[in-house]
CSV table of C-alpha atoms and ligand atoms in Angstrom, one decimal:
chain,number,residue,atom,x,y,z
A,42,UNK,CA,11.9,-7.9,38.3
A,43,UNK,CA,11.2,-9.9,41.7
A,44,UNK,CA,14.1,-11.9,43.3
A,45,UNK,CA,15.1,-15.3,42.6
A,46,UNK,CA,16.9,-18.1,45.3
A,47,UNK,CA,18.0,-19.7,42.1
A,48,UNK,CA,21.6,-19.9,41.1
A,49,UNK,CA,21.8,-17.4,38.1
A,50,UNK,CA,25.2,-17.4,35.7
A,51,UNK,CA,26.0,-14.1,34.9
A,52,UNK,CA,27.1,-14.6,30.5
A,53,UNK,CA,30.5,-13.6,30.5
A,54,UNK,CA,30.0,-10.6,28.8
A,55,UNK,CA,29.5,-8.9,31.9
A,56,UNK,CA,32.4,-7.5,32.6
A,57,UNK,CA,33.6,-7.8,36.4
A,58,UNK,CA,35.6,-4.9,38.0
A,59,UNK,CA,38.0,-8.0,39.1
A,60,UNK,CA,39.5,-11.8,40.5
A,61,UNK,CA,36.9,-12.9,43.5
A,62,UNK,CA,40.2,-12.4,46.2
A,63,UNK,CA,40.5,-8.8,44.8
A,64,UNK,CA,36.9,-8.1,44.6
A,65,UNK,CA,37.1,-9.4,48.8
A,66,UNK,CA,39.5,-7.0,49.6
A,67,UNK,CA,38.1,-4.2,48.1
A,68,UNK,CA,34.7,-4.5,49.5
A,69,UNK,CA,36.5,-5.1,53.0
A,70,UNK,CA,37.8,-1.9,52.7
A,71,UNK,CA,35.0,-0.3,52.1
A,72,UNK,CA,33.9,-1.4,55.7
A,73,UNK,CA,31.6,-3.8,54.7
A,74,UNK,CA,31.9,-7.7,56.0
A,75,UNK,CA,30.5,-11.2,54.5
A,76,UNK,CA,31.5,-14.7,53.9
A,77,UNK,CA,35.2,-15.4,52.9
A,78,UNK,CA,35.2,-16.2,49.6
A,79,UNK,CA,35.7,-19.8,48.9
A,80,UNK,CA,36.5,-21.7,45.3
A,81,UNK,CA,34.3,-22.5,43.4
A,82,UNK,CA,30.5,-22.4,44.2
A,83,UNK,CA,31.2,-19.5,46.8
A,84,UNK,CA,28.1,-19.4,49.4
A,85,UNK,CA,26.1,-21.2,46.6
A,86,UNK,CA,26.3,-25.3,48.1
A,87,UNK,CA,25.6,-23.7,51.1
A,88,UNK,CA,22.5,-21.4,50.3
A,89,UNK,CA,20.8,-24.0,48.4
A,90,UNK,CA,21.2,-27.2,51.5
A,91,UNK,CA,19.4,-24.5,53.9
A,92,UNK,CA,16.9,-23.5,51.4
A,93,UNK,CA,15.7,-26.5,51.2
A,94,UNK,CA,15.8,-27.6,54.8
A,95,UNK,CA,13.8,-24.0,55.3
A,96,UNK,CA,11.7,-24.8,52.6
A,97,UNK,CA,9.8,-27.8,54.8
A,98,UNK,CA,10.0,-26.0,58.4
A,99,UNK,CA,7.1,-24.4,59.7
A,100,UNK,CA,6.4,-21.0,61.7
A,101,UNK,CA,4.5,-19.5,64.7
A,102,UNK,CA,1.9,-16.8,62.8
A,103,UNK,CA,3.5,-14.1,65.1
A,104,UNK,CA,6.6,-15.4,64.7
A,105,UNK,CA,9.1,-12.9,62.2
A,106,UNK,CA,8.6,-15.0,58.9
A,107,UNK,CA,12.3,-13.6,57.5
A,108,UNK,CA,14.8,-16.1,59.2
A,109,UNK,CA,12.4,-18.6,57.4
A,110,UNK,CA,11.5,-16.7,54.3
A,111,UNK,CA,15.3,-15.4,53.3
A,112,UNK,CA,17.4,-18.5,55.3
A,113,UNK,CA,21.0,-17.8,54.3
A,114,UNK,CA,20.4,-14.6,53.2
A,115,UNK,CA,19.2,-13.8,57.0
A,116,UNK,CA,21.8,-15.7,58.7
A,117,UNK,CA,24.7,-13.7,56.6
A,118,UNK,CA,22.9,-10.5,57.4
A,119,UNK,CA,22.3,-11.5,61.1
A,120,UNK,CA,26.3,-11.9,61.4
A,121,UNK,CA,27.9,-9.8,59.1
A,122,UNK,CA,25.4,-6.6,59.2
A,123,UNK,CA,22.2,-5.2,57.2
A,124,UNK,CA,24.9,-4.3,54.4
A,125,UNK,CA,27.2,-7.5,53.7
A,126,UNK,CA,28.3,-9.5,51.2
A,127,UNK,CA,28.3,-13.3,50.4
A,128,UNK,CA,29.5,-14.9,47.2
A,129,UNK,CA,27.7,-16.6,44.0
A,130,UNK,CA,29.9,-18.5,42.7
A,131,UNK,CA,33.4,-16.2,42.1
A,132,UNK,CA,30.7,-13.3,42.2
A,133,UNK,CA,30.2,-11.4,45.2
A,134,UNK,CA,26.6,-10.7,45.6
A,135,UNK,CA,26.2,-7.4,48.5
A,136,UNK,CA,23.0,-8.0,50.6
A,137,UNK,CA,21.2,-4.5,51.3
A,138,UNK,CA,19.1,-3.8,54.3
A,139,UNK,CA,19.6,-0.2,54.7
A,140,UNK,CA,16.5,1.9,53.0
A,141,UNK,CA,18.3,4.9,52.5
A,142,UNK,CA,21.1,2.5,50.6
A,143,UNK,CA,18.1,0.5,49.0
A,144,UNK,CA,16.7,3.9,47.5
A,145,UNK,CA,19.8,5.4,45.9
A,146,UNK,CA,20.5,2.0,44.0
A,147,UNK,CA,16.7,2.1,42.8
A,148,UNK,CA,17.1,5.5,41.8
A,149,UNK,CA,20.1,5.2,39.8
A,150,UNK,CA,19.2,2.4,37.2
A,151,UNK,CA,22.4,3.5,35.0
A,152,UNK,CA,24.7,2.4,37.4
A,153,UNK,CA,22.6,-0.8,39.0
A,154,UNK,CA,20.6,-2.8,36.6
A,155,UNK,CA,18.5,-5.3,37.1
A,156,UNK,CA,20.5,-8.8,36.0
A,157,UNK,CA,17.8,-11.5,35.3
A,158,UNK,CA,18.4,-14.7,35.8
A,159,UNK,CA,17.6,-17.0,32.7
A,160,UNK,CA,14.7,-18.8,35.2
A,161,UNK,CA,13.0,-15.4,35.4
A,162,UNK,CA,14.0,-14.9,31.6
A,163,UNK,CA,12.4,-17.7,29.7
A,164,UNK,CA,9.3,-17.7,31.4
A,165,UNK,CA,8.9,-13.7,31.2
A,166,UNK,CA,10.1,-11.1,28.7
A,167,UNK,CA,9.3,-7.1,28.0
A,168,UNK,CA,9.8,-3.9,29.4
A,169,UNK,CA,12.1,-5.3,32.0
A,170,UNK,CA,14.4,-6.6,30.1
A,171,UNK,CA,15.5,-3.4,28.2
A,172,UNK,CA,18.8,-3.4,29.4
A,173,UNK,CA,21.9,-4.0,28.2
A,174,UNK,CA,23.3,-6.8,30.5
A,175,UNK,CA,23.1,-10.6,29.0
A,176,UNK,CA,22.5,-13.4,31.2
A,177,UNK,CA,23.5,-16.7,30.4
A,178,UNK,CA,21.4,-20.4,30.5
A,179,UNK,CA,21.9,-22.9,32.8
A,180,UNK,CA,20.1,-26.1,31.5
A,181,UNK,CA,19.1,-27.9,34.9
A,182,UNK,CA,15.7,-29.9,35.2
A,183,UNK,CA,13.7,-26.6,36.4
A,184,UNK,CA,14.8,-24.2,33.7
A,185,UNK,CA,13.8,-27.2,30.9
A,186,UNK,CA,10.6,-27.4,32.6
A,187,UNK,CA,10.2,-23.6,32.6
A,188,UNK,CA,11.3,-23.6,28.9
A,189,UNK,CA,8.5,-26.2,28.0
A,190,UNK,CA,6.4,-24.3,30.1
A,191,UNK,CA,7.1,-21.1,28.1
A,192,UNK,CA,6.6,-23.1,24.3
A,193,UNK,CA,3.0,-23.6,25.7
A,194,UNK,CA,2.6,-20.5,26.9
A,195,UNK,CA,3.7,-18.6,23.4
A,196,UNK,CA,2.1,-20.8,21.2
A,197,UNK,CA,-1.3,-19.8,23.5
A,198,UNK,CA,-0.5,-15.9,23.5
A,199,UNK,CA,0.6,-16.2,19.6
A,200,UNK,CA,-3.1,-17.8,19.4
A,201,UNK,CA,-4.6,-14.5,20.8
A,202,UNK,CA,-2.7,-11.7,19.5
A,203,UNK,CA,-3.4,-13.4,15.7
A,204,UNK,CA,-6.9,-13.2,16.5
A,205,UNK,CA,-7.0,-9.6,17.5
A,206,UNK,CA,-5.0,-9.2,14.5
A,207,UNK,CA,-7.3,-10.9,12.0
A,208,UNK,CA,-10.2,-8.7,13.6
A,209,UNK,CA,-8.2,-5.6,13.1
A,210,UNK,CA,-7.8,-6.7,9.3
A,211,UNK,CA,-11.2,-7.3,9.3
A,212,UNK,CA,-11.8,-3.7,10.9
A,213,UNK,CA,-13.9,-4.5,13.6
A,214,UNK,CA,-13.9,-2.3,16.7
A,215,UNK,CA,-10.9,-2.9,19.6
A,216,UNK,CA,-11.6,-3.2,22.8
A,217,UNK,CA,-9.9,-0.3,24.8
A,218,UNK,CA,-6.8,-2.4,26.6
A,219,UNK,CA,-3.4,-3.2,26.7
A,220,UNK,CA,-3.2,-5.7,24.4
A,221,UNK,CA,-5.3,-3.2,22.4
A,222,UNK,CA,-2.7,-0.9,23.0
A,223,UNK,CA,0.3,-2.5,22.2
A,224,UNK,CA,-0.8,-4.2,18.9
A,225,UNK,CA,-1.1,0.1,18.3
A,226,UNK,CA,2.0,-0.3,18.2
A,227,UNK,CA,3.2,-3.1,16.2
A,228,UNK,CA,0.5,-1.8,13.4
A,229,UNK,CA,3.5,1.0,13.5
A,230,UNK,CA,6.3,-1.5,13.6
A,231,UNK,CA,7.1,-0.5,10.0
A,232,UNK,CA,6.2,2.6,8.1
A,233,UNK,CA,7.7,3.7,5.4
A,234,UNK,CA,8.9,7.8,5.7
A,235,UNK,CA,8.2,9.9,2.3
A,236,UNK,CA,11.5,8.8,0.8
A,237,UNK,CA,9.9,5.8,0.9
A,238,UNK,CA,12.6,3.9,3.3
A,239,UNK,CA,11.2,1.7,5.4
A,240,UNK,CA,11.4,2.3,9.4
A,241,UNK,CA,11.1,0.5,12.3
A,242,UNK,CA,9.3,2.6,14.8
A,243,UNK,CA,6.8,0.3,17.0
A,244,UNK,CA,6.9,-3.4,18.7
A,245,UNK,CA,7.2,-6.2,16.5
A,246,UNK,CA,4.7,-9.4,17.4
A,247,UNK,CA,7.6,-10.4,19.3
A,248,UNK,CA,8.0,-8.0,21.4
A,249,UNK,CA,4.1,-7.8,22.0
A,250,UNK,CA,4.0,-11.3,22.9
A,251,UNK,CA,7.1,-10.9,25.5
A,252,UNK,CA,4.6,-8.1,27.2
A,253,UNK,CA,1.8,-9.6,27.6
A,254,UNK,CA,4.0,-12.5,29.3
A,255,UNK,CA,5.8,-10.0,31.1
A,256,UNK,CA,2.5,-8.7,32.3
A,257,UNK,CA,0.9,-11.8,33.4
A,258,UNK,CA,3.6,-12.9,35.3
A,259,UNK,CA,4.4,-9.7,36.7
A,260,UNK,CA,0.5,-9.2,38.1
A,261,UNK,CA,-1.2,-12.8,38.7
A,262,UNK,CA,1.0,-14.5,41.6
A,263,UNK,CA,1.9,-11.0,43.0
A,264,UNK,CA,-1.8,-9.8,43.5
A,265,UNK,CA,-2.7,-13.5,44.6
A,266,UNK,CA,0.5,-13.6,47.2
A,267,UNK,CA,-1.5,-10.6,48.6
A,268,UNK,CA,-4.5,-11.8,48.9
A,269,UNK,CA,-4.0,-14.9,50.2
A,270,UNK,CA,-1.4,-13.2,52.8
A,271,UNK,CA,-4.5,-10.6,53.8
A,272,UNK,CA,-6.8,-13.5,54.5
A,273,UNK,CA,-4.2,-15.1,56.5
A,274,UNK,CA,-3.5,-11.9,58.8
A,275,UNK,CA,-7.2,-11.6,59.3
A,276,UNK,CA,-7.9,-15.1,60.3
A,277,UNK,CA,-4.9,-14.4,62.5
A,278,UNK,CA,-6.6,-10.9,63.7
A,279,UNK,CA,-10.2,-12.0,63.6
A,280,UNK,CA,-11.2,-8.7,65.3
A,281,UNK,CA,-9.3,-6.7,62.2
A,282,UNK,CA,-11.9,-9.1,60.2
A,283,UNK,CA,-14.9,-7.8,62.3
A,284,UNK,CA,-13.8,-3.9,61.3
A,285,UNK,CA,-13.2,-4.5,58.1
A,286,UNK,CA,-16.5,-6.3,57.5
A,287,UNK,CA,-18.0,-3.9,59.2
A,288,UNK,CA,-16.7,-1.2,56.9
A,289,UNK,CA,-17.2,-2.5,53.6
A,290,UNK,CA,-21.0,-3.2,54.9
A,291,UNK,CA,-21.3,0.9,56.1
A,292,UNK,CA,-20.0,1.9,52.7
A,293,UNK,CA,-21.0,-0.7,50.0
A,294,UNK,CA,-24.3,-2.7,52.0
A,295,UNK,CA,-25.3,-5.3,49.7
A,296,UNK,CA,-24.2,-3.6,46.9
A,297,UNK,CA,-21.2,-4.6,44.4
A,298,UNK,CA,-18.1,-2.6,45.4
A,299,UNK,CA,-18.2,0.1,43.2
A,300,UNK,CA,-14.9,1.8,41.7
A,301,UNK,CA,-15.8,5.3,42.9
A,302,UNK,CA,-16.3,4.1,46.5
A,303,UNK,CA,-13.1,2.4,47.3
A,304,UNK,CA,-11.6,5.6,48.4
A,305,UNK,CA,-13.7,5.1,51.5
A,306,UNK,CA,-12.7,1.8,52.4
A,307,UNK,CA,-9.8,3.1,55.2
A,308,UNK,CA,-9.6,-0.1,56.9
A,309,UNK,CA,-9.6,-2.3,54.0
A,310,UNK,CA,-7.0,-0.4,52.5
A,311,UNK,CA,-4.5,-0.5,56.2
A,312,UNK,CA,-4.9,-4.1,56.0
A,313,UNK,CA,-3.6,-4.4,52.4
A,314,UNK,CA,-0.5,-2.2,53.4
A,315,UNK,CA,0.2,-4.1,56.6
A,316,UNK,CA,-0.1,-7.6,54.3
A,317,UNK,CA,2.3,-6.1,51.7
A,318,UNK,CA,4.7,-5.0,54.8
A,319,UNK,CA,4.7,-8.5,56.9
A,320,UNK,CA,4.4,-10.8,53.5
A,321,UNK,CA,5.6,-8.5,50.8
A,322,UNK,CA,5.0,-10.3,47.3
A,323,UNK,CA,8.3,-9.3,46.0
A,324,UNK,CA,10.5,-9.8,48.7
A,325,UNK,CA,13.8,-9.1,47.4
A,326,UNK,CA,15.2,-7.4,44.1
A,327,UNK,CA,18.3,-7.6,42.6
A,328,UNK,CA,20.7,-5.6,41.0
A,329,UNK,CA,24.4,-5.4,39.5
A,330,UNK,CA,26.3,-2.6,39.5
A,331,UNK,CA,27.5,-1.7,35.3
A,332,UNK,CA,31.0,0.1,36.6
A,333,UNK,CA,32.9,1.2,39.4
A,334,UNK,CA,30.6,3.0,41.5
A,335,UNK,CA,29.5,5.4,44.5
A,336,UNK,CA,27.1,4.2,46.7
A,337,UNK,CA,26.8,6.0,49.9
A,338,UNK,CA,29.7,6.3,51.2
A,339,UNK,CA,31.3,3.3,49.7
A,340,UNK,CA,32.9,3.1,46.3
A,341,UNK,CA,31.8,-0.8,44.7
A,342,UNK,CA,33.2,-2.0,42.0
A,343,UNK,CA,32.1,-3.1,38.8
A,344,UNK,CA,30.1,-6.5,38.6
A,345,UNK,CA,29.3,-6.5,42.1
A,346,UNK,CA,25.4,-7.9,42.5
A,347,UNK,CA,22.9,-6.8,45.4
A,348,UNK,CA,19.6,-8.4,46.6
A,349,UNK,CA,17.9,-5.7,47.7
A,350,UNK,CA,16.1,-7.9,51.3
A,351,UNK,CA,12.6,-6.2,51.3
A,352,UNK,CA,11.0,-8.5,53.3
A,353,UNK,CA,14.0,-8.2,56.0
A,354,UNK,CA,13.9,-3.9,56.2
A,355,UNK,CA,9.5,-4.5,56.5
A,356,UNK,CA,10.6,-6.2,59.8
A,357,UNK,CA,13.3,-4.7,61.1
A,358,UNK,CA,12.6,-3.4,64.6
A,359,UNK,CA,15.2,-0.5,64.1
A,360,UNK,CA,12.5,1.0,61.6
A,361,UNK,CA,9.3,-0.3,63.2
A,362,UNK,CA,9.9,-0.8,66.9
A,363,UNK,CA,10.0,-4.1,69.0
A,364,UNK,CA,6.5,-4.8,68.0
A,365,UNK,CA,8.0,-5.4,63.8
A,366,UNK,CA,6.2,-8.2,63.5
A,367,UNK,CA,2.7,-7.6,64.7
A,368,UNK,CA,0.1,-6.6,62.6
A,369,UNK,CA,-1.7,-2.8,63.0
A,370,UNK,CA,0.3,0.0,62.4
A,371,UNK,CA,-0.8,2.6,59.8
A,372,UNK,CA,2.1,4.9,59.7
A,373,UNK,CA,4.5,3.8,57.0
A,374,UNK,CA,8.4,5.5,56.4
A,375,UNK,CA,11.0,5.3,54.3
A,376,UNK,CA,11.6,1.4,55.2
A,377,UNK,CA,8.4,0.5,53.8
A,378,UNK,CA,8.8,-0.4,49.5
A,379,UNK,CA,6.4,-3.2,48.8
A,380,UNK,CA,6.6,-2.1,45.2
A,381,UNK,CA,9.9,-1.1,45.0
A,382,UNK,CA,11.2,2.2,44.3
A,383,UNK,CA,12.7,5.1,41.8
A,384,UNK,CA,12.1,5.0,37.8
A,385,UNK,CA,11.5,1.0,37.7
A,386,UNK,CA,8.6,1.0,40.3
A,387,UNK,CA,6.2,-1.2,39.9
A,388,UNK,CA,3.5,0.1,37.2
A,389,UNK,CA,0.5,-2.2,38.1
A,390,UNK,CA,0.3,-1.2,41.8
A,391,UNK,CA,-2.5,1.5,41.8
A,392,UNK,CA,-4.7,-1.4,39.6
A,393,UNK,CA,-3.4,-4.0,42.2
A,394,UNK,CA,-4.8,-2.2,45.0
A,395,UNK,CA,-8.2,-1.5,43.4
A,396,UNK,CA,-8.1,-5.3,42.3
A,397,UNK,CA,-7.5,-6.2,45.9
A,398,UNK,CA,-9.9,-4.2,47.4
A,399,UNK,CA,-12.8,-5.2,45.3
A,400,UNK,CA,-11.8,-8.6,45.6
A,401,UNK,CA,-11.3,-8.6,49.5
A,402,UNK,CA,-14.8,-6.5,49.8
A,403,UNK,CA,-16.5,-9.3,47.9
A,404,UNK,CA,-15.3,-11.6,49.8
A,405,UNK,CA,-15.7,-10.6,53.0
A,406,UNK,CA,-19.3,-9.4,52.2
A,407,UNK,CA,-20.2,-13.2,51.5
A,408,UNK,CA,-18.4,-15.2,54.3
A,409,UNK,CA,-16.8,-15.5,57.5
A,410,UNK,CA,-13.7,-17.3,57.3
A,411,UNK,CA,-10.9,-18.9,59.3
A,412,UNK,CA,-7.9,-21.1,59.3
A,413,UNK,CA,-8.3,-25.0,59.9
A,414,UNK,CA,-6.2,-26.2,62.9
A,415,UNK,CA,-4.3,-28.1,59.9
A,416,UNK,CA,-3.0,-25.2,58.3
A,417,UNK,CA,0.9,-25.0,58.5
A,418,UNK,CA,2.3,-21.5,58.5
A,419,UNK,CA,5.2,-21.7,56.3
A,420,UNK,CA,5.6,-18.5,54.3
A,421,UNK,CA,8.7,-19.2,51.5
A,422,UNK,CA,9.6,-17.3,48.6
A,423,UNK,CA,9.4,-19.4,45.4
A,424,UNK,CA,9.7,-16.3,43.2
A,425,UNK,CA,6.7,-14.7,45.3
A,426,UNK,CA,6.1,-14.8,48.6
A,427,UNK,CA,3.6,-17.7,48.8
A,428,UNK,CA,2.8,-20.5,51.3
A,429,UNK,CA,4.5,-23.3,50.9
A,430,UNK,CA,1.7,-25.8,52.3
A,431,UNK,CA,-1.2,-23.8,50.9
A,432,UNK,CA,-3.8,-21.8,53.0
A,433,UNK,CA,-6.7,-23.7,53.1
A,434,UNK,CA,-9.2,-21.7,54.7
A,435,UNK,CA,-13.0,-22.2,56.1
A,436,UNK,CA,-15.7,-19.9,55.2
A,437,UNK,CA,-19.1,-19.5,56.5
A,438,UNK,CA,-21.5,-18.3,54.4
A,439,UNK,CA,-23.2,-14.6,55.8
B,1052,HEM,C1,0.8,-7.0,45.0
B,1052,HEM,C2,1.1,-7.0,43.7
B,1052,HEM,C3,2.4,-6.5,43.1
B,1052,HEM,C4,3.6,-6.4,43.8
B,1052,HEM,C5,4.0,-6.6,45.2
B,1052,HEM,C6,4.6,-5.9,42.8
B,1052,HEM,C7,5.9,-5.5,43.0
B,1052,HEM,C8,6.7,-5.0,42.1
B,1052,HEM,C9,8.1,-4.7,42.3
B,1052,HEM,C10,8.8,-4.8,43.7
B,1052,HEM,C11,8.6,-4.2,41.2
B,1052,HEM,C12,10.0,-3.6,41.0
B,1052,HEM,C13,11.0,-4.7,40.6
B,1052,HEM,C14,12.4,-4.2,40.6
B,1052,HEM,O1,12.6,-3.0,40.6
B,1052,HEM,O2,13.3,-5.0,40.4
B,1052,HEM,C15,7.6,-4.3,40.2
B,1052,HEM,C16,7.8,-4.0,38.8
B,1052,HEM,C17,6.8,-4.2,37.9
B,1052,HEM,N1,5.5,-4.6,38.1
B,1052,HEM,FE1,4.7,-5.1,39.8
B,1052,HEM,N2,3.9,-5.8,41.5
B,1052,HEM,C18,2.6,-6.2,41.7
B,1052,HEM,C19,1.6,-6.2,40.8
B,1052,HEM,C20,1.8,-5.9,39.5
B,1052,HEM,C21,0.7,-5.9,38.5
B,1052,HEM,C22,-0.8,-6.2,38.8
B,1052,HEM,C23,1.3,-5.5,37.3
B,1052,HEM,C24,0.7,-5.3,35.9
B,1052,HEM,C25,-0.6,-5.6,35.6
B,1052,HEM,C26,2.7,-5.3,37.5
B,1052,HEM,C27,3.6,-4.9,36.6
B,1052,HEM,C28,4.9,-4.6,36.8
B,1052,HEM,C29,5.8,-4.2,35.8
B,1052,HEM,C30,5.5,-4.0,34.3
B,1052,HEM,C31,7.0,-3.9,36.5
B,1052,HEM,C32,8.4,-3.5,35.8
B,1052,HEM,C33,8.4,-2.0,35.7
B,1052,HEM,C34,9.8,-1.6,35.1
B,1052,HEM,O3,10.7,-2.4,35.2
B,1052,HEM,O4,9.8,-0.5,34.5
B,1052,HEM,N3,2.9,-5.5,38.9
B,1052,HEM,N4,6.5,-4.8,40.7
């Protein structure tokens, strides 16, 4: 799924097309540049002192956000080129800039799989994970506190889906949704075929559980990252506010935005694409490469991970002209993938936009609003983009 700043530990059933000096020379040979490598942490010491020193700075609004949003990952891309490579550990880890490079490893999700780390793991679960890569488990302070986190969190979702269950027993109508749908499913899990052997065909409780974790996590902090990150460009643009106001009064009045209606909401819906292009949620991906490999015109070896830097390519004023980091622009190309791309695109992003739109309708139907000369500006990606100090926000009543 989304990107991660913390250290993962690949398990070492991964298998790694070689030693970390070897691994060096062959991606130098391919033409590609990055951080010597150096025993034992790699760039890791490194990476994580800046992070946190990034972590407290604060930003200009128009200022680019990605030297402070991606810290050493910018600085390694800044002096060793949009496609480089730096070092987790005695892993070498390629950073990816280029779209057209960005696209063909989302489209080829055979040879570059998503590799999770155990943070992301524990707290998630589902469709994403249905690979064949294991990850291993790093016991620091965070990952126990995501784990306790996560014993809360089962027990509460083990709470539902027995209730929906006991209802179904009961045989009382289902509402029509997901978890709806995937408790379908389980009531498949086994069946027994006419020869009377028992089969496993649907999602165990499990595996239902690990979805509807997967789904939360997947669609709360990314749809409120935008949100928040819309109201914060129109503070910043207060005339964008004006137009927008102005456009959900001409098409909705008074009225409650209604589904059929959103369509018309052109303004709205440029200010949501610019938001997801200047803050995008997801920032980064990740991937690992599962053999020896062809990738553009490069051949990379087996075990070699990629973030995939978003958040740098919405930005970069080779696709989008000097004026990268302004807001306004409607036309969007190839360097634009908010939701990422190929068979593993993001499934919630049609409801995420309709969610957005209602919700930023509403709200600007009711108030006014601005930033507070307090409010710090410091964008930082703590699995989403989000801001770090809050955005506390004044709103007039209309
Ligand atoms: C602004 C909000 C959102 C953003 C920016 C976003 C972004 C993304 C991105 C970039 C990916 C691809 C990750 C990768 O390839 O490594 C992804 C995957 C996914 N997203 Fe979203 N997402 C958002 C909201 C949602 C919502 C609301 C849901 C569900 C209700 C959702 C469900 C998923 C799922 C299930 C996947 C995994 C698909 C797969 O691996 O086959 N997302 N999302």
């Amino acid at each position: 799924m989304y990107g991660f700043f913390i250290f993962e530990i690949p398990n070492y059933s991964v298998r790694y097309g070689g030693k970390p000096r070897e691994l060096e020379n062959i991606l130098r040979q391919q033409g590609l540049n990055g951080t010597p490598y150096r025993p034992f942490l790699g760039d890791v010491k490194n990476m994580m002192r800046l992070n946190e020193t990034d972590k407290q700075k604060t930003i200009n609004l128009s200022e680019d956000a990605s030297p402070h949003v991606f810290g050493y990952y910018y600085r390694t891309v800044a002096k060793y080129g949009k496609n480089s490579f730096m070092w987790f550990g005695p892993w070498p880890r390629l950073n990816v800039a280029d779209p057209e490079l960005i696209k063909e490893i989302l489209s080829r999700p055979d040879a570059f799989q998503q590799p999770l780390p155990e943070t992301g793991k524990i707290l998630t679960g589902g469709i994403v994970f249905l690979q064949d890569e294991k990850w291993g488990y790093l016991p620091t302070k965070l990952n126990r506190k995501l784990k306790a986190m996560n014993n809360e969190l089962q027990l509460l979702l083990k709470g539902i889906v027995d209730k929906r269950q006991k209802a179904m027993e009961r045989g009382e109508a289902m509402p029509n949704d997901l978890l709806g749908a995937l408790m379908e499913s389980n009531s498949r899990f086994i069946n027994e075929d006419n020869d009377g052997n028992q089969n496993v065909v649907g999602m165990s409780i499990d595996d239902v559980i690990d979805e509807c974790k997967f789904f939360y996590f997947a669609g709360s902090k990314t749809t409120a990252s935008l949100l928040v990150w819309a109201m914060v460009l129109l503070c910043q643009n207060p005339d964008w506010q004006t137009r927008a106001r102005e456009e959900v009064d001409r098409v909705f009045g008074n009225e409650e935005p209604s589904f059929e209606s959103l369509t018309h909401l052109k303004t709205v819906t440029m200010i949501l694409q610019e938001s997801l292009r200047l803050y995008p949620p997801a920032p980064l991906m990740t991937r690992g490469s599962t053999k020896t490999v062809k990738l553009g015109n490069m051949t990379i070896p087996s075990g070699v991970h990629m973030t995939l830097l978003i958040g740098i390519l919405h930005r970069d004023p080779d696709f989008w002209g000097d004026d990268a980091n302004d807001f306004e622009r409607g036309k969007y190309s190839i360097g634009y993938m908010p939701f990422g791309a190929g068979q593993r695109v993001c499934i919630g992003q049609n409801l995420v936009l309709i969610e957005a739109k209602i919700a930023l309708a509403m709200i600007l139907q009711s108030f006014l609003f601005e930033l507070p000369p307090s409010y710090l500006h410091a964008p930082f990606n703590d699995i989403n983009l989000l801001p770090i100090y809050g955005a506390p926000m004044i709103l007039r009543s209309l």
